[in-house]
Amino acid sequence: MLELRNMKKYYNPGTVNELCLFQDFNLTIPDHQFVSVVGSNGSGKTSLLNLICGSICTDAGQILVNGKDIAGKKEFERHRNIGRVFQDPAKGTCPSMTILENMSIADRKGSCYGLGRGKNKGKAGQYQELLRGLGLGLEDKLEVKAGSLSGGQRQALALLMATMAPIEFLILDEHTAALDPKTAEIVMELTGKIVEEKQVTTIMVTHNLRYAVEYGDRLLMMHQGAAVMDCAGEEKARLRVEDILQTFNEISIECGN
């Protein structure tokens, strides 16, 4: 279980541009829940992910994983139990390394590294089967460098690599935003399949309202560092894109837009 308690985060403290984005923010995400997060630019979506992953530090509050506070842990320490896929497909893989090399490293995430070979050819057949499940023809390209793949192929590979080793949380930071519509659909289908198979707790930030409605069993709408909409279970299942748009419009009018 992930719990954020009394979270506070200030940007540009002590200046005329000081901004308190999160003020005593609280959020609880049970194990195995798939949460879609939407909201306008500056609403706190990516900041929420960065706080959980340790990319930015909290100014106050607790981040509890199964009752243990990890707010003081470094980013690399947290990532032993977190898989993250970024908006930029180039961030999830090493372009100068082959698919086999990338997958070998991802497979050993959290393990101790010695002076042995990083590439595990003994698992090539296993990796091919995982790649075949993507349906993108990557199973025959183990020796191809990741940098030569298309954006969609790299993002699908990054998604697969993020979940190869056992993790507690999968963080998806607008992971389809840089893809063309057809490729985005493929990656989202893969996302739904992987999350269901792995039963991993997932937080997905997206600007695509249809994806937010169709995927996951909970939806959060962020605005100025607060959750203005929180739907789960049957309420989430009944949610329509039009319902989210209505709330967006109401917020926009309140802000004078």
GROMACS .gro file of C-alpha atoms in nm:
model
  257
    1MET     CA    1   0.000   0.000   0.000
    2LEU     CA    2   0.118   0.350  -0.085
    3GLU     CA    3   0.020   0.639   0.142
    4LEU     CA    4   0.099   1.008   0.112
    5ARG     CA    5   0.030   1.187   0.439
    6ASN     CA    6   0.019   1.563   0.493
    7MET     CA    7   0.236   1.624   0.190
    8LYS     CA    8   0.376   1.973   0.136
    9LYS     CA    9   0.585   2.094  -0.155
   10TYR     CA   10   0.705   2.448  -0.223
   11TYR     CA   11   0.863   2.574  -0.543
   12ASN     CA   12   1.091   2.881  -0.543
   13PRO     CA   13   1.061   2.927  -0.164
   14GLY     CA   14   1.147   3.270  -0.030
   15THR     CA   15   1.103   3.443  -0.366
   16VAL     CA   16   0.826   3.643  -0.529
   17ASN     CA   17   0.754   3.331  -0.736
   18GLU     CA   18   0.701   3.106  -0.434
   19LEU     CA   19   0.436   2.843  -0.500
   20CYS     CA   20   0.292   2.590  -0.259
   21LEU     CA   21   0.170   2.316  -0.491
   22PHE     CA   22   0.081   2.055  -0.230
   23GLN     CA   23  -0.061   2.167   0.104
   24ASP     CA   24  -0.134   1.882   0.349
   25PHE     CA   25  -0.205   1.651   0.055
   26ASN     CA   26  -0.321   1.298   0.139
   27LEU     CA   27  -0.358   0.999  -0.090
   28THR     CA   28  -0.388   0.624  -0.032
   29ILE     CA   29  -0.343   0.369  -0.311
   30PRO     CA   30  -0.412   0.004  -0.219
   31ASP     CA   31  -0.204  -0.281  -0.357
   32HIS     CA   32  -0.272  -0.383  -0.720
   33GLN     CA   33  -0.479  -0.073  -0.799
   34PHE     CA   34  -0.441   0.090  -1.142
   35VAL     CA   35  -0.485   0.467  -1.104
   36SER     CA   36  -0.521   0.705  -1.399
   37VAL     CA   37  -0.429   1.067  -1.319
   38VAL     CA   38  -0.550   1.359  -1.532
   39GLY     CA   39  -0.540   1.735  -1.496
   40SER     CA   40  -0.433   2.054  -1.668
   41ASN     CA   41  -0.071   2.165  -1.701
   42GLY     CA   42   0.066   2.270  -1.363
   43SER     CA   43  -0.198   2.079  -1.169
   44GLY     CA   44   0.061   1.862  -0.992
   45LYS     CA   45   0.041   1.537  -1.191
   46THR     CA   46   0.410   1.493  -1.273
   47SER     CA   47   0.515   1.649  -0.942
   48LEU     CA   48   0.313   1.378  -0.769
   49LEU     CA   49   0.508   1.109  -0.955
   50ASN     CA   50   0.839   1.283  -0.888
   51LEU     CA   51   0.765   1.299  -0.515
   52ILE     CA   52   0.683   0.929  -0.505
   53CYS     CA   53   0.993   0.834  -0.705
   54GLY     CA   54   1.225   1.069  -0.517
   55SER     CA   55   1.311   1.285  -0.819
   56ILE     CA   56   1.215   1.584  -0.604
   57CYS     CA   57   1.210   1.605  -0.225
   58THR     CA   58   0.912   1.675  -0.003
   59ASP     CA   59   0.916   1.980   0.225
   60ALA     CA   60   0.696   1.805   0.480
   61GLY     CA   61   0.486   1.493   0.514
   62GLN     CA   62   0.535   1.120   0.477
   63ILE     CA   63   0.548   0.876   0.188
   64LEU     CA   64   0.462   0.536   0.331
   65VAL     CA   65   0.509   0.204   0.152
   66ASN     CA   66   0.351  -0.075   0.354
   67GLY     CA   67   0.375   0.146   0.661
   68LYS     CA   68   0.743   0.242   0.619
   69ASP     CA   69   0.834   0.604   0.548
   70ILE     CA   70   1.056   0.632   0.237
   71ALA     CA   71   1.053   1.013   0.215
   72GLY     CA   72   1.417   1.025   0.325
   73LYS     CA   73   1.539   0.766   0.074
   74LYS     CA   74   1.738   0.859  -0.235
   75GLU     CA   75   1.589   0.819  -0.582
   76PHE     CA   76   1.808   0.520  -0.675
   77GLU     CA   77   1.707   0.343  -0.355
   78ARG     CA   78   1.337   0.382  -0.430
   79HIS     CA   79   1.379   0.265  -0.788
   80ARG     CA   80   1.473  -0.082  -0.671
   81ASN     CA   81   1.099  -0.134  -0.621
   82ILE     CA   82   0.969   0.107  -0.887
   83GLY     CA   83   0.947   0.074  -1.263
   84ARG     CA   84   0.906   0.404  -1.447
   85VAL     CA   85   0.832   0.478  -1.812
   86PHE     CA   86   0.877   0.837  -1.924
   87GLN     CA   87   0.711   1.044  -2.196
   88ASP     CA   88   1.032   1.048  -2.402
   89PRO     CA   89   1.094   0.700  -2.554
   90ALA     CA   90   1.469   0.772  -2.548
   91LYS     CA   91   1.477   0.775  -2.167
   92GLY     CA   92   1.375   0.415  -2.109
   93THR     CA   93   1.655   0.237  -2.293
   94CYS     CA   94   2.028   0.279  -2.361
   95PRO     CA   95   2.055   0.362  -2.734
   96SER     CA   96   2.413   0.239  -2.779
   97MET     CA   97   2.335  -0.105  -2.634
   98THR     CA   98   2.154  -0.392  -2.804
   99ILE     CA   99   1.809  -0.509  -2.706
  100LEU     CA  100   1.967  -0.815  -2.544
  101GLU     CA  101   2.203  -0.598  -2.340
  102ASN     CA  102   1.923  -0.365  -2.234
  103MET     CA  103   1.703  -0.654  -2.127
  104SER     CA  104   1.987  -0.828  -1.944
  105ILE     CA  105   2.045  -0.520  -1.731
  106ALA     CA  106   1.673  -0.469  -1.666
  107ASP     CA  107   1.641  -0.836  -1.568
  108ARG     CA  108   1.907  -0.792  -1.298
  109LYS     CA  109   1.761  -0.478  -1.149
  110GLY     CA  110   1.822  -0.469  -0.776
  111SER     CA  111   2.089  -0.740  -0.794
  112CYS     CA  112   2.455  -0.699  -0.710
  113TYR     CA  113   2.684  -0.648  -1.011
  114GLY     CA  114   3.027  -0.807  -1.017
  115LEU     CA  115   3.288  -0.818  -1.292
  116GLY     CA  116   3.108  -1.082  -1.495
  117ARG     CA  117   2.947  -1.032  -1.833
  118GLY     CA  118   2.645  -0.808  -1.832
  119LYS     CA  119   2.488  -0.978  -2.133
  120ASN     CA  120   2.311  -1.301  -2.049
  121LYS     CA  121   2.294  -1.504  -2.370
  122GLY     CA  122   2.158  -1.798  -2.176
  123LYS     CA  123   1.830  -1.613  -2.138
  124ALA     CA  124   1.806  -1.507  -2.504
  125GLY     CA  125   1.525  -1.755  -2.571
  126GLN     CA  126   1.329  -1.629  -2.270
  127TYR     CA  127   1.375  -1.269  -2.381
  128GLN     CA  128   1.260  -1.358  -2.733
  129GLU     CA  129   0.936  -1.497  -2.593
  130LEU     CA  130   0.877  -1.179  -2.394
  131LEU     CA  131   0.941  -0.968  -2.703
  132ARG     CA  132   0.716  -1.188  -2.916
  133GLY     CA  133   0.432  -1.099  -2.681
  134LEU     CA  134   0.469  -0.734  -2.782
  135GLY     CA  135   0.373  -0.818  -3.139
  136LEU     CA  136   0.621  -0.569  -3.285
  137GLY     CA  137   0.869  -0.810  -3.446
  138LEU     CA  138   1.144  -0.740  -3.193
  139GLU     CA  139   1.200  -1.106  -3.107
  140ASP     CA  140   1.441  -1.140  -3.402
  141LYS     CA  141   1.632  -0.821  -3.324
  142LEU     CA  142   1.812  -0.905  -3.000
  143GLU     CA  143   2.145  -0.788  -3.142
  144VAL     CA  144   2.001  -0.463  -3.282
  145LYS     CA  145   2.087  -0.145  -3.090
  146ALA     CA  146   1.793   0.014  -2.912
  147GLY     CA  147   1.875   0.354  -3.064
  148SER     CA  148   1.783   0.226  -3.411
  149LEU     CA  149   1.428   0.132  -3.311
  150SER     CA  150   1.123   0.347  -3.374
  151GLY     CA  151   0.979   0.553  -3.089
  152GLY     CA  152   0.692   0.310  -3.044
  153GLN     CA  153   0.921   0.007  -3.038
  154ARG     CA  154   1.150   0.171  -2.782
  155GLN     CA  155   0.856   0.269  -2.563
  156ALA     CA  156   0.714  -0.083  -2.575
  157LEU     CA  157   1.058  -0.221  -2.492
  158ALA     CA  158   1.093   0.029  -2.205
  159LEU     CA  159   0.754  -0.081  -2.069
  160LEU     CA  160   0.859  -0.445  -2.084
  161MET     CA  161   1.196  -0.373  -1.921
  162ALA     CA  162   1.035  -0.171  -1.642
  163THR     CA  163   0.841  -0.478  -1.531
  164MET     CA  164   1.093  -0.760  -1.591
  165ALA     CA  165   1.229  -0.760  -1.234
  166PRO     CA  166   0.986  -0.777  -0.939
  167ILE     CA  167   0.858  -0.428  -0.853
  168GLU     CA  168   0.594  -0.285  -0.622
  169PHE     CA  169   0.493   0.013  -0.834
  170LEU     CA  170   0.475   0.095  -1.204
  171ILE     CA  171   0.489   0.468  -1.280
  172LEU     CA  172   0.374   0.579  -1.626
  173ASP     CA  173   0.448   0.945  -1.696
  174GLU     CA  174   0.247   1.030  -2.011
  175HIS     CA  175   0.414   0.731  -2.177
  176THR     CA  176   0.205   0.755  -2.497
  177ALA     CA  177   0.215   1.134  -2.544
  178ALA     CA  178   0.509   1.129  -2.789
  179LEU     CA  179   0.367   0.850  -3.006
  180ASP     CA  180   0.144   0.862  -3.311
  181PRO     CA  181  -0.219   0.756  -3.252
  182LYS     CA  182  -0.182   0.403  -3.388
  183THR     CA  183   0.134   0.329  -3.192
  184ALA     CA  184  -0.015   0.486  -2.880
  185GLU     CA  185  -0.306   0.242  -2.903
  186ILE     CA  186  -0.064  -0.052  -2.928
  187VAL     CA  187   0.137   0.066  -2.627
  188MET     CA  188  -0.179   0.121  -2.422
  189GLU     CA  189  -0.304  -0.228  -2.503
  190LEU     CA  190   0.033  -0.365  -2.394
  191THR     CA  191   0.009  -0.155  -2.078
  192GLY     CA  192  -0.328  -0.301  -1.986
  193LYS     CA  193  -0.203  -0.654  -2.057
  194ILE     CA  194   0.116  -0.618  -1.853
  195VAL     CA  195  -0.055  -0.454  -1.555
  196GLU     CA  196  -0.318  -0.728  -1.547
  197GLU     CA  197  -0.062  -1.008  -1.577
  198LYS     CA  198   0.182  -0.863  -1.323
  199GLN     CA  199  -0.088  -0.736  -1.085
  200VAL     CA  200   0.141  -0.443  -1.011
  201THR     CA  201   0.018  -0.123  -0.846
  202THR     CA  202   0.018   0.134  -1.126
  203ILE     CA  203  -0.008   0.513  -1.147
  204MET     CA  204  -0.054   0.650  -1.498
  205VAL     CA  205  -0.049   1.021  -1.578
  206THR     CA  206  -0.214   1.097  -1.910
  207HIS     CA  207  -0.367   1.383  -2.107
  208ASN     CA  208  -0.574   1.136  -2.307
  209LEU     CA  209  -0.911   1.134  -2.134
  210ARG     CA  210  -1.029   0.828  -2.322
  211TYR     CA  211  -0.734   0.626  -2.194
  212ALA     CA  212  -0.803   0.754  -1.843
  213VAL     CA  213  -1.163   0.630  -1.868
  214GLU     CA  214  -1.094   0.299  -2.043
  215TYR     CA  215  -0.794   0.188  -1.840
  216GLY     CA  216  -0.753   0.139  -1.468
  217ASP     CA  217  -0.996   0.098  -1.183
  218ARG     CA  218  -0.954   0.446  -1.034
  219LEU     CA  219  -0.933   0.798  -1.173
  220LEU     CA  220  -0.790   1.109  -1.010
  221MET     CA  221  -0.821   1.460  -1.147
  222MET     CA  222  -0.561   1.699  -1.010
  223HIS     CA  223  -0.599   2.077  -0.985
  224GLN     CA  224  -0.358   2.311  -0.807
  225GLY     CA  225  -0.209   2.024  -0.608
  226ALA     CA  226  -0.541   1.879  -0.493
  227ALA     CA  227  -0.755   1.588  -0.609
  228VAL     CA  228  -1.081   1.746  -0.729
  229MET     CA  229  -1.216   1.416  -0.861
  230ASP     CA  230  -1.156   1.068  -0.723
  231CYS     CA  231  -1.359   0.784  -0.875
  232ALA     CA  232  -1.304   0.414  -0.817
  233GLY     CA  233  -1.486   0.085  -0.858
  234GLU     CA  234  -1.836   0.103  -1.000
  235GLU     CA  235  -1.826   0.484  -1.007
  236LYS     CA  236  -1.515   0.470  -1.225
  237ALA     CA  237  -1.672   0.203  -1.449
  238ARG     CA  238  -1.969   0.434  -1.516
  239LEU     CA  239  -1.749   0.736  -1.587
  240ARG     CA  240  -1.757   0.887  -1.936
  241VAL     CA  241  -1.520   1.123  -2.110
  242GLU     CA  242  -1.799   1.383  -2.110
  243ASP     CA  243  -1.809   1.372  -1.729
  244ILE     CA  244  -1.439   1.458  -1.707
  245LEU     CA  245  -1.472   1.732  -1.965
  246GLN     CA  246  -1.753   1.891  -1.767
  247THR     CA  247  -1.533   1.908  -1.457
  248PHE     CA  248  -1.247   2.048  -1.666
  249ASN     CA  249  -1.475   2.319  -1.800
  250GLU     CA  250  -1.602   2.409  -1.454
  251ILE     CA  251  -1.243   2.447  -1.331
  252SER     CA  252  -1.152   2.652  -1.637
  253ILE     CA  253  -1.441   2.895  -1.571
  254GLU     CA  254  -1.338   2.931  -1.205
  255CYS     CA  255  -0.986   3.018  -1.319
  256GLY     CA  256  -1.117   3.284  -1.555
  257ASN     CA  257  -1.041   3.098  -1.878
   0.00000   0.00000   0.00000
